[in-house]
Amino acid sequence: MKILVIGSGGREHALSWTLQRTRRAALKIYCAPGNAGIASVAECVSLNATATRELAQFAEERGIELTIVGGEAPLAAGIVDEFESRGLLIAGPRLKAARLEASKAFAKDFMARHRVPTARYRVTDSATAALEILRSGEFGGEDSPIVVKADGLAAGKGVVVARSRREAEDAIKNLMLKGAVGPEAASRVVIEEALAGREASLLLFSDGRDYALMPAARDHKRVGEGDTGPNTGGMGAITDKEVLDDETLRRAVQEIVEPTLQGARDDGFAFRGVLFIGLMLTEEGPRVLEYNVRFGDPETQAILVRLESDLAQIFEAVARGGLKEVSGSWSDDASACVVLAARGYPARPETGALITGLERACQHEGVEIFHAGTALDESGRLLTAGGRVLGVTARDATLEGALARSYTAIGDIHWEGMHYRRDIGKFVE
Ligand code: AMP
Ligand code: GLY
């Protein structure tokens, strides 16, 4: 079977590697554009992930039988609609369903319509009205936390959890008047009640009718230990029984997962693909923080090392229907992915540093190293080529064991300016 994976990060390396590891039939994987690590499990194709027409043309020419999309940008660019209009099989949501991630206002209105529990909110496309909503006190007094979100895709930079009304006002000015995340993404904002609790990421495969849950994960978004410093794409992730207890999971399925999938069907866009539900586990029960219409990065790395079923078969069922017959099976282990980042990440990552020690690090039992920002130079040496560089991923019977394996392997890896969090898997209350 010929499969095309779209993307170039640690997530896409984990996807390509897992497709090979769990295959039941011979696979040829292409990845566009890929990276230096992905090149060891797939043939990299130098096409941009959002060049939807060129990618579809490539798929037609090479006889690709199934395409898997990693990130949100190609989905928001309409890659699924483009492929499907040409009769090409692709596992992902169409544009209409991708709006659950591409527009936070759309997602909030969707949740309200289908009674999916989430933070109270207001939407506006005027900065004056936004400031007025803050002053009205409907989301708390001057010292209350309040959340301001740019409506559109902003690569994780569009959400401000303000600690006071003053900070929320600054956020509105930065987003709406100064264009901090570009003019498009924040022409409209969502203002919402700040929720308190632990977070969890619940991912599932859906074929539009049936769904299969993956093990729940938790990521660490801030760059610094103790959850300090700016937000990043994610500095590490874990899966473990403790992330979501059985009762909370039962509630999340009944109150959130099923109404969401049913709501999408009722609204005429049966969801096909991977749905990633960001949850806040509040005292009143689980609440949705956001929907993503794709795998997370680095959650995927931690989740997929536990997959025991054939991933290609699952994705084929997602795209074609029939997921009920192939539901995934997962190992009982816990897992951890620790991200190694380049100096300057997330603001201005340095690239071009020589990475050493990787061969040795790969030999530790139960450890897989997924590449994100890496490239080879002319003489075949491995260099840093992005902000998040490697995801050192391990599984073990316990979370402590998985973390110990990752951190031991990291001890072998070096480059000038490498940094990572030493507290992945620990709660910060
Ligand atoms: P989002 O992109 O909407 O998931 O927001 C990114 C992060 O902001 C989440 O993972 C939370 O840590 C935080 N966040 C978002 N919405 C809220 C909320 N209503 N209350 C508290 N924290 C939030
Ligand atoms: N790690 C969060 C995300 O992929 O959106």
CSV table of C-alpha atoms and ligand atoms in Angstrom, one decimal:
chain,number,residue,atom,x,y,z
A,1,MET,CA,0.0,0.0,0.0
A,2,LYS,CA,1.3,3.5,-0.8
A,3,ILE,CA,0.6,6.1,1.8
A,4,LEU,CA,1.4,9.9,1.8
A,5,VAL,CA,1.9,11.7,5.2
A,6,ILE,CA,1.6,15.5,5.1
A,7,GLY,CA,3.9,17.5,7.5
A,8,SER,CA,7.4,17.8,8.8
A,9,GLY,CA,7.4,17.7,12.6
A,10,GLY,CA,7.8,15.2,15.4
A,11,ARG,CA,4.2,14.3,15.0
A,12,GLU,CA,4.6,13.2,11.4
A,13,HIS,CA,7.8,11.3,12.3
A,14,ALA,CA,5.8,9.4,14.9
A,15,LEU,CA,3.0,8.8,12.4
A,16,SER,CA,5.3,7.5,9.7
A,17,TRP,CA,7.3,5.3,12.2
A,18,THR,CA,4.1,3.9,13.7
A,19,LEU,CA,2.6,3.1,10.3
A,20,GLN,CA,5.8,1.1,9.6
A,21,ARG,CA,6.0,-0.5,13.0
A,22,THR,CA,2.4,-1.7,13.1
A,23,ARG,CA,1.9,-2.6,9.5
A,24,ARG,CA,0.3,-5.9,8.6
A,25,ALA,CA,0.9,-5.5,4.8
A,26,ALA,CA,3.8,-4.0,2.9
A,27,LEU,CA,3.8,-0.2,3.0
A,28,LYS,CA,5.6,2.4,1.0
A,29,ILE,CA,5.4,5.8,2.8
A,30,TYR,CA,6.0,9.2,1.3
A,31,CYS,CA,6.1,12.3,3.5
A,32,ALA,CA,5.8,15.9,2.3
A,33,PRO,CA,8.0,17.7,3.1
A,34,GLY,CA,9.4,15.4,5.9
A,35,ASN,CA,12.6,16.0,7.8
A,36,ALA,CA,16.0,14.2,8.4
A,37,GLY,CA,14.5,11.7,10.8
A,38,ILE,CA,11.4,10.9,8.7
A,39,ALA,CA,13.8,10.1,5.9
A,40,SER,CA,14.7,6.9,7.7
A,41,VAL,CA,11.1,5.5,7.5
A,42,ALA,CA,9.7,7.3,4.5
A,43,GLU,CA,10.7,8.9,1.2
A,44,CYS,CA,10.6,12.6,1.7
A,45,VAL,CA,9.0,14.7,-1.1
A,46,SER,CA,9.9,18.4,-1.3
A,47,LEU,CA,6.4,19.8,-1.5
A,48,ASN,CA,5.0,22.2,1.0
A,49,ALA,CA,2.3,20.9,3.3
A,50,THR,CA,-0.2,23.5,2.2
A,51,ALA,CA,0.4,23.2,-1.5
A,52,THR,CA,-2.8,21.2,-1.8
A,53,ARG,CA,-3.1,21.1,-5.6
A,54,GLU,CA,0.5,20.0,-6.1
A,55,LEU,CA,0.1,17.4,-3.4
A,56,ALA,CA,-3.0,16.0,-5.0
A,57,GLN,CA,-1.3,15.9,-8.3
A,58,PHE,CA,1.6,14.0,-6.8
A,59,ALA,CA,-0.8,11.6,-5.2
A,60,GLU,CA,-2.5,10.9,-8.6
A,61,GLU,CA,0.8,10.5,-10.4
A,62,ARG,CA,2.3,8.1,-7.8
A,63,GLY,CA,-0.9,6.1,-7.2
A,64,ILE,CA,-1.1,7.0,-3.5
A,65,GLU,CA,-3.8,4.9,-2.0
A,66,LEU,CA,-4.3,6.8,1.3
A,67,THR,CA,-3.2,10.3,2.6
A,68,ILE,CA,-2.8,11.2,6.2
A,69,VAL,CA,-2.7,14.9,7.3
A,70,GLY,CA,-0.6,15.9,10.4
A,71,GLY,CA,-1.3,19.6,11.1
A,72,GLU,CA,-4.0,22.2,10.9
A,73,ALA,CA,-2.7,24.4,8.2
A,74,PRO,CA,-3.2,21.9,5.3
A,75,LEU,CA,-6.7,21.1,6.7
A,76,ALA,CA,-7.6,24.8,6.9
A,77,ALA,CA,-6.3,25.2,3.3
A,78,GLY,CA,-8.9,22.6,2.2
A,79,ILE,CA,-6.6,19.7,1.4
A,80,VAL,CA,-9.3,17.1,2.2
A,81,ASP,CA,-11.9,18.8,-0.1
A,82,GLU,CA,-9.2,19.0,-2.9
A,83,PHE,CA,-8.2,15.3,-2.6
A,84,GLU,CA,-11.8,14.1,-2.3
A,85,SER,CA,-12.9,16.1,-5.3
A,86,ARG,CA,-10.4,14.0,-7.3
A,87,GLY,CA,-11.5,10.7,-5.8
A,88,LEU,CA,-8.4,10.3,-3.7
A,89,LEU,CA,-8.7,8.6,-0.3
A,90,ILE,CA,-7.6,10.9,2.5
A,91,ALA,CA,-8.1,10.7,6.3
A,92,GLY,CA,-9.1,14.1,7.7
A,93,PRO,CA,-11.9,16.5,8.1
A,94,ARG,CA,-13.2,18.6,5.3
A,95,LEU,CA,-13.1,22.4,5.5
A,96,LYS,CA,-16.5,22.7,7.1
A,97,ALA,CA,-15.5,20.3,10.0
A,98,ALA,CA,-12.1,21.9,10.2
A,99,ARG,CA,-13.8,25.1,11.3
A,100,LEU,CA,-14.1,23.5,14.8
A,101,GLU,CA,-10.4,24.4,15.1
A,102,ALA,CA,-10.0,27.2,12.6
A,103,SER,CA,-12.6,29.5,14.2
A,104,LYS,CA,-12.9,29.5,18.0
A,105,ALA,CA,-16.2,31.5,17.7
A,106,PHE,CA,-17.6,28.8,15.4
A,107,ALA,CA,-16.5,26.2,17.9
A,108,LYS,CA,-18.1,28.0,20.9
A,109,ASP,CA,-21.4,28.5,19.1
A,110,PHE,CA,-21.3,24.9,18.0
A,111,MET,CA,-20.9,23.8,21.7
A,112,ALA,CA,-23.6,26.1,22.9
A,113,ARG,CA,-26.0,24.8,20.2
A,114,HIS,CA,-25.3,21.2,21.1
A,115,ARG,CA,-25.1,21.7,24.9
A,116,VAL,CA,-21.4,20.6,25.1
A,117,PRO,CA,-20.1,21.9,28.5
A,118,THR,CA,-17.5,24.7,28.0
A,119,ALA,CA,-16.6,28.1,29.6
A,120,ARG,CA,-19.2,30.9,29.3
A,121,TYR,CA,-18.2,33.2,26.5
A,122,ARG,CA,-19.0,36.2,24.3
A,123,VAL,CA,-17.8,36.9,20.7
A,124,THR,CA,-17.2,40.3,19.2
A,125,ASP,CA,-15.4,41.8,16.2
A,126,SER,CA,-15.1,45.2,17.7
A,127,ALA,CA,-12.3,46.2,20.2
A,128,THR,CA,-14.6,48.8,21.7
A,129,ALA,CA,-17.3,46.2,22.4
A,130,ALA,CA,-14.7,43.8,23.7
A,131,LEU,CA,-13.5,46.4,26.2
A,132,GLU,CA,-17.1,47.1,27.2
A,133,ILE,CA,-17.7,43.4,27.9
A,134,LEU,CA,-14.8,43.4,30.3
A,135,ARG,CA,-16.0,46.5,32.0
A,136,SER,CA,-19.5,45.2,32.4
A,137,GLY,CA,-18.2,42.8,35.0
A,138,GLU,CA,-20.0,39.8,33.5
A,139,PHE,CA,-16.8,37.7,33.7
A,140,GLY,CA,-15.7,39.0,37.1
A,141,GLY,CA,-14.2,42.0,38.8
A,142,GLU,CA,-11.0,43.9,38.2
A,143,ASP,CA,-8.9,41.2,39.8
A,144,SER,CA,-10.6,38.2,38.3
A,145,PRO,CA,-8.8,36.1,35.7
A,146,ILE,CA,-10.4,36.2,32.2
A,147,VAL,CA,-9.5,34.6,28.9
A,148,VAL,CA,-9.1,36.3,25.6
A,149,LYS,CA,-8.8,34.3,22.4
A,150,ALA,CA,-8.2,35.3,18.8
A,151,ASP,CA,-10.8,33.7,16.7
A,152,GLY,CA,-8.6,32.3,14.0
A,153,LEU,CA,-5.5,30.0,13.7
A,154,ALA,CA,-2.6,31.6,15.5
A,155,ALA,CA,-0.2,28.7,16.2
A,156,GLY,CA,-0.9,28.7,19.9
A,157,LYS,CA,-0.2,32.4,20.3
A,158,GLY,CA,-3.8,33.6,20.1
A,159,VAL,CA,-4.9,32.7,23.6
A,160,VAL,CA,-4.2,34.9,26.6
A,161,VAL,CA,-5.2,33.8,30.1
A,162,ALA,CA,-5.2,37.2,31.7
A,163,ARG,CA,-4.8,37.4,35.5
A,164,SER,CA,-6.8,40.7,35.8
A,165,ARG,CA,-9.1,42.9,33.8
A,166,ARG,CA,-6.1,45.2,33.1
A,167,GLU,CA,-4.2,42.3,31.5
A,168,ALA,CA,-7.3,41.3,29.5
A,169,GLU,CA,-7.6,44.9,28.2
A,170,ASP,CA,-4.0,44.8,27.1
A,171,ALA,CA,-4.6,41.4,25.4
A,172,ILE,CA,-7.5,42.8,23.4
A,173,LYS,CA,-5.5,45.9,22.3
A,174,ASN,CA,-2.5,43.7,21.3
A,175,LEU,CA,-4.6,41.2,19.4
A,176,MET,CA,-7.2,43.5,17.8
A,177,LEU,CA,-5.5,46.9,17.5
A,178,LYS,CA,-1.8,46.0,17.2
A,179,GLY,CA,-2.3,42.8,15.2
A,180,ALA,CA,0.0,40.7,17.5
A,181,VAL,CA,-1.0,37.5,15.6
A,182,GLY,CA,-1.7,39.1,12.2
A,183,PRO,CA,-4.7,41.1,11.0
A,184,GLU,CA,-6.9,38.1,10.0
A,185,ALA,CA,-6.7,35.8,13.1
A,186,ALA,CA,-7.8,38.4,15.6
A,187,SER,CA,-10.3,40.5,13.7
A,188,ARG,CA,-12.8,38.7,16.0
A,189,VAL,CA,-12.2,37.6,19.6
A,190,VAL,CA,-13.8,35.3,22.1
A,191,ILE,CA,-13.9,36.5,25.7
A,192,GLU,CA,-14.5,33.7,28.2
A,193,GLU,CA,-14.7,32.8,31.8
A,194,ALA,CA,-11.4,31.4,33.2
A,195,LEU,CA,-11.8,27.8,34.3
A,196,ALA,CA,-9.6,26.1,37.0
A,197,GLY,CA,-8.4,22.6,37.2
A,198,ARG,CA,-6.1,20.1,35.6
A,199,GLU,CA,-6.0,19.8,31.8
A,200,ALA,CA,-6.2,16.6,29.7
A,201,SER,CA,-6.1,15.9,26.0
A,202,LEU,CA,-8.6,13.4,24.8
A,203,LEU,CA,-8.0,12.2,21.2
A,204,LEU,CA,-10.2,9.9,19.1
A,205,PHE,CA,-10.5,8.5,15.6
A,206,SER,CA,-13.9,9.0,13.9
A,207,ASP,CA,-15.2,7.8,10.6
A,208,GLY,CA,-18.3,10.0,10.8
A,209,ARG,CA,-20.4,7.3,12.5
A,210,ASP,CA,-18.2,5.4,14.9
A,211,TYR,CA,-15.3,6.5,17.0
A,212,ALA,CA,-12.3,5.0,18.9
A,213,LEU,CA,-10.7,6.7,21.8
A,214,MET,CA,-7.0,6.9,22.2
A,215,PRO,CA,-5.2,6.9,25.7
A,216,ALA,CA,-5.7,10.4,27.3
A,217,ALA,CA,-2.6,12.6,27.3
A,218,ARG,CA,-1.4,15.7,29.0
A,219,ASP,CA,1.0,18.2,27.5
A,220,HIS,CA,3.2,21.0,28.9
A,221,LYS,CA,2.8,24.2,27.0
A,222,ARG,CA,5.0,26.7,28.8
A,223,VAL,CA,8.7,26.8,27.8
A,224,GLY,CA,10.0,26.9,31.4
A,225,GLU,CA,10.0,24.5,34.4
A,226,GLY,CA,7.1,25.0,36.8
A,227,ASP,CA,5.0,26.2,33.9
A,228,THR,CA,6.8,29.5,33.5
A,229,GLY,CA,7.7,31.6,30.5
A,230,PRO,CA,5.8,31.9,27.2
A,231,ASN,CA,3.6,29.3,25.6
A,232,THR,CA,5.1,27.0,23.0
A,233,GLY,CA,3.7,24.3,20.7
A,234,GLY,CA,4.4,21.9,23.6
A,235,MET,CA,7.5,21.0,25.5
A,236,GLY,CA,6.5,17.4,26.4
A,237,ALA,CA,3.6,15.1,26.9
A,238,ILE,CA,2.7,12.0,28.8
A,239,THR,CA,0.0,9.3,28.8
A,240,ASP,CA,-0.9,7.6,32.0
A,241,LYS,CA,-3.9,6.2,33.8
A,242,GLU,CA,-3.8,9.2,36.2
A,243,VAL,CA,-4.5,11.7,33.4
A,244,LEU,CA,-8.2,10.9,33.3
A,245,ASP,CA,-9.9,8.6,35.9
A,246,ASP,CA,-12.6,6.1,34.8
A,247,GLU,CA,-15.5,8.2,36.1
A,248,THR,CA,-14.3,11.4,34.5
A,249,LEU,CA,-13.6,9.6,31.2
A,250,ARG,CA,-17.2,8.2,31.4
A,251,ARG,CA,-18.6,11.7,31.8
A,252,ALA,CA,-16.4,13.1,29.1
A,253,VAL,CA,-17.6,10.5,26.7
A,254,GLN,CA,-21.3,11.0,27.6
A,255,GLU,CA,-21.3,14.7,28.0
A,256,ILE,CA,-18.7,15.8,25.4
A,257,VAL,CA,-17.5,13.2,22.9
A,258,GLU,CA,-20.9,11.8,21.9
A,259,PRO,CA,-22.8,15.2,21.8
A,260,THR,CA,-19.9,16.6,19.7
A,261,LEU,CA,-19.9,13.9,17.1
A,262,GLN,CA,-23.7,13.8,17.0
A,263,GLY,CA,-23.8,17.6,16.8
A,264,ALA,CA,-21.5,17.5,13.8
A,265,ARG,CA,-23.7,15.0,12.1
A,266,ASP,CA,-26.8,17.1,12.9
A,267,ASP,CA,-25.1,20.2,11.4
A,268,GLY,CA,-24.3,18.3,8.2
A,269,PHE,CA,-20.6,17.7,8.6
A,270,ALA,CA,-20.1,14.2,10.0
A,271,PHE,CA,-16.6,14.4,11.5
A,272,ARG,CA,-14.0,12.1,9.8
A,273,GLY,CA,-10.5,12.3,11.1
A,274,VAL,CA,-8.8,12.7,14.4
A,275,LEU,CA,-10.6,14.9,16.9
A,276,PHE,CA,-8.5,16.3,19.8
A,277,ILE,CA,-10.5,17.6,22.6
A,278,GLY,CA,-8.7,19.9,25.1
A,279,LEU,CA,-10.4,19.4,28.4
A,280,MET,CA,-10.3,21.3,31.7
A,281,LEU,CA,-11.2,19.0,34.6
A,282,THR,CA,-13.1,21.4,36.8
A,283,GLU,CA,-14.8,20.6,40.1
A,284,GLU,CA,-18.2,20.6,38.2
A,285,GLY,CA,-16.9,18.1,35.7
A,286,PRO,CA,-15.0,18.1,32.4
A,287,ARG,CA,-15.3,21.2,30.2
A,288,VAL,CA,-14.1,21.8,26.6
A,289,LEU,CA,-11.2,24.3,26.3
A,290,GLU,CA,-10.8,23.8,22.6
A,291,TYR,CA,-11.2,21.4,19.7
A,292,ASN,CA,-8.4,20.5,17.4
A,293,VAL,CA,-9.2,18.6,14.2
A,294,ARG,CA,-6.0,16.6,14.1
A,295,PHE,CA,-3.3,14.9,16.1
A,296,GLY,CA,-1.4,17.0,18.7
A,297,ASP,CA,2.3,17.5,18.7
A,298,PRO,CA,3.9,16.2,21.0
A,299,GLU,CA,0.9,14.2,22.3
A,300,THR,CA,1.0,12.0,19.2
A,301,GLN,CA,4.5,10.9,20.0
A,302,ALA,CA,3.5,9.8,23.5
A,303,ILE,CA,0.3,8.2,22.4
A,304,LEU,CA,1.4,6.3,19.3
A,305,VAL,CA,4.3,4.4,21.0
A,306,ARG,CA,1.5,2.5,22.8
A,307,LEU,CA,-0.5,1.5,19.7
A,308,GLU,CA,-0.7,-2.2,19.0
A,309,SER,CA,-3.1,-2.3,16.1
A,310,ASP,CA,-2.3,-1.5,12.4
A,311,LEU,CA,-2.4,2.3,12.1
A,312,ALA,CA,-2.8,2.1,8.3
A,313,GLN,CA,-5.8,0.0,8.7
A,314,ILE,CA,-7.3,2.4,11.3
A,315,PHE,CA,-6.8,5.4,9.0
A,316,GLU,CA,-8.2,3.5,6.0
A,317,ALA,CA,-11.3,2.9,8.1
A,318,VAL,CA,-11.4,6.6,9.2
A,319,ALA,CA,-11.4,7.6,5.5
A,320,ARG,CA,-13.7,4.9,4.1
A,321,GLY,CA,-16.0,4.0,7.1
A,322,GLY,CA,-15.9,0.8,9.0
A,323,LEU,CA,-14.0,1.9,12.1
A,324,LYS,CA,-16.2,-0.3,14.3
A,325,GLU,CA,-14.5,-3.4,12.9
A,326,VAL,CA,-10.9,-2.3,13.5
A,327,SER,CA,-11.0,-0.4,16.8
A,328,GLY,CA,-7.5,0.2,18.1
A,329,SER,CA,-5.8,-1.7,20.9
A,330,TRP,CA,-3.2,0.0,23.1
A,331,SER,CA,-0.5,-1.3,25.5
A,332,ASP,CA,-1.2,-0.8,29.2
A,333,ASP,CA,2.0,1.1,29.7
A,334,ALA,CA,2.5,4.8,30.5
A,335,SER,CA,4.6,6.9,28.1
A,336,ALA,CA,6.4,10.2,28.0
A,337,CYS,CA,7.8,12.5,25.3
A,338,VAL,CA,10.3,15.1,26.3
A,339,VAL,CA,11.0,17.8,23.7
A,340,LEU,CA,14.5,19.1,23.2
A,341,ALA,CA,14.5,22.7,21.9
A,342,ALA,CA,16.9,25.0,20.3
A,343,ARG,CA,18.3,28.1,22.1
A,344,GLY,CA,15.9,31.0,21.6
A,345,TYR,CA,12.8,28.8,21.2
A,346,PRO,CA,10.0,29.9,21.1
A,347,ALA,CA,10.8,33.5,20.2
A,348,ARG,CA,13.8,33.2,17.9
A,349,PRO,CA,15.2,29.7,17.7
A,350,GLU,CA,18.8,29.3,16.5
A,351,THR,CA,19.4,26.8,13.8
A,352,GLY,CA,22.5,25.1,12.3
A,353,ALA,CA,24.0,23.6,15.5
A,354,LEU,CA,25.6,20.2,15.3
A,355,ILE,CA,23.7,17.4,17.1
A,356,THR,CA,25.8,14.7,18.7
A,357,GLY,CA,25.1,11.5,20.7
A,358,LEU,CA,21.9,10.5,18.9
A,359,GLU,CA,23.1,7.0,17.9
A,360,ARG,CA,23.8,6.1,21.5
A,361,ALA,CA,20.6,7.7,22.8
A,362,CYS,CA,18.6,5.6,20.4
A,363,GLN,CA,19.9,2.4,21.8
A,364,HIS,CA,18.2,2.7,25.2
A,365,GLU,CA,15.5,0.1,25.6
A,366,GLY,CA,12.0,1.4,25.2
A,367,VAL,CA,13.1,4.7,23.8
A,368,GLU,CA,12.2,6.2,20.4
A,369,ILE,CA,13.6,9.6,19.2
A,370,PHE,CA,11.3,11.5,16.9
A,371,HIS,CA,12.8,14.3,14.8
A,372,ALA,CA,11.1,17.7,14.4
A,373,GLY,CA,13.5,20.5,13.3
A,374,THR,CA,16.5,18.6,12.0
A,375,ALA,CA,18.3,18.6,8.7
A,376,LEU,CA,21.4,17.0,7.2
A,377,ASP,CA,24.3,19.1,5.8
A,378,GLU,CA,26.2,18.3,2.6
A,379,SER,CA,28.5,15.9,4.5
A,380,GLY,CA,25.6,14.1,6.2
A,381,ARG,CA,25.9,15.6,9.6
A,382,LEU,CA,22.7,16.2,11.6
A,383,LEU,CA,22.0,19.9,12.4
A,384,THR,CA,19.2,21.7,14.2
A,385,ALA,CA,16.8,23.3,11.8
A,386,GLY,CA,13.9,24.5,13.9
A,387,GLY,CA,12.7,25.4,17.4
A,388,ARG,CA,11.6,22.1,18.6
A,389,VAL,CA,14.3,19.7,17.5
A,390,LEU,CA,13.8,16.2,18.9
A,391,GLY,CA,11.1,14.4,21.0
A,392,VAL,CA,12.7,11.8,23.2
A,393,THR,CA,9.9,9.3,23.8
A,394,ALA,CA,9.7,6.2,26.0
A,395,ARG,CA,7.2,3.8,27.4
A,396,ASP,CA,7.3,1.7,30.5
A,397,ALA,CA,5.0,0.0,33.0
A,398,THR,CA,4.9,3.2,35.1
A,399,LEU,CA,5.1,6.9,34.2
A,400,GLU,CA,8.1,7.3,36.5
A,401,GLY,CA,9.8,4.5,34.5
A,402,ALA,CA,9.0,6.0,31.1
A,403,LEU,CA,10.2,9.4,32.3
A,404,ALA,CA,13.4,7.9,33.6
A,405,ARG,CA,14.1,6.2,30.3
A,406,SER,CA,13.6,9.5,28.4
A,407,TYR,CA,15.8,11.5,30.7
A,408,THR,CA,18.5,8.9,30.7
A,409,ALA,CA,18.6,8.9,26.9
A,410,ILE,CA,18.7,12.7,26.8
A,411,GLY,CA,21.9,12.5,28.8
A,412,ASP,CA,23.6,11.2,25.7
A,413,ILE,CA,22.4,14.0,23.4
A,414,HIS,CA,24.1,17.3,23.0
A,415,TRP,CA,24.2,20.5,20.9
A,416,GLU,CA,25.1,24.1,21.6
A,417,GLY,CA,22.1,25.8,23.2
A,418,MET,CA,19.9,22.7,23.7
A,419,HIS,CA,17.3,23.1,26.4
A,420,TYR,CA,14.4,21.1,27.8
A,421,ARG,CA,12.1,20.8,30.8
A,422,ARG,CA,13.2,18.5,33.6
A,423,ASP,CA,9.7,18.4,35.1
A,424,ILE,CA,7.7,16.8,32.3
A,425,GLY,CA,4.9,14.6,33.9
A,426,LYS,CA,4.8,16.6,37.1
A,427,PHE,CA,1.7,18.6,38.0
A,428,VAL,CA,1.9,22.3,38.6
A,429,GLU,CA,-1.2,23.4,40.6
B,1,AMP,P1,-6.7,26.8,23.6
B,1,AMP,O1,-5.9,27.0,22.4
B,1,AMP,O2,-8.1,27.3,23.5
B,1,AMP,O3,-6.7,25.4,24.1
B,1,AMP,O4,-6.0,27.5,24.8
B,1,AMP,C1,-4.7,27.3,25.1
B,1,AMP,C2,-4.5,27.1,26.6
B,1,AMP,O5,-5.0,28.2,27.2
B,1,AMP,C3,-5.2,25.9,27.2
B,1,AMP,O6,-4.5,24.7,27.1
B,1,AMP,C4,-5.4,26.4,28.6
B,1,AMP,O7,-4.2,26.1,29.3
B,1,AMP,C5,-5.6,27.8,28.5
B,1,AMP,N1,-7.0,28.1,28.4
B,1,AMP,C6,-7.8,28.2,27.3
B,1,AMP,N2,-9.1,28.5,27.7
B,1,AMP,C7,-9.1,28.6,29.0
B,1,AMP,C8,-10.2,28.9,30.0
B,1,AMP,N3,-11.4,29.2,29.6
B,1,AMP,N4,-9.8,28.9,31.3
B,1,AMP,C9,-8.5,28.7,31.7
B,1,AMP,N5,-7.5,28.4,30.8
B,1,AMP,C10,-7.8,28.4,29.5
B,2,GLY,N1,0.3,20.3,21.7
B,2,GLY,C1,-0.8,21.0,21.3
B,2,GLY,C2,-1.2,20.9,19.9
B,2,GLY,O1,-0.7,20.2,19.1
B,2,GLY,O2,-2.1,21.7,19.6
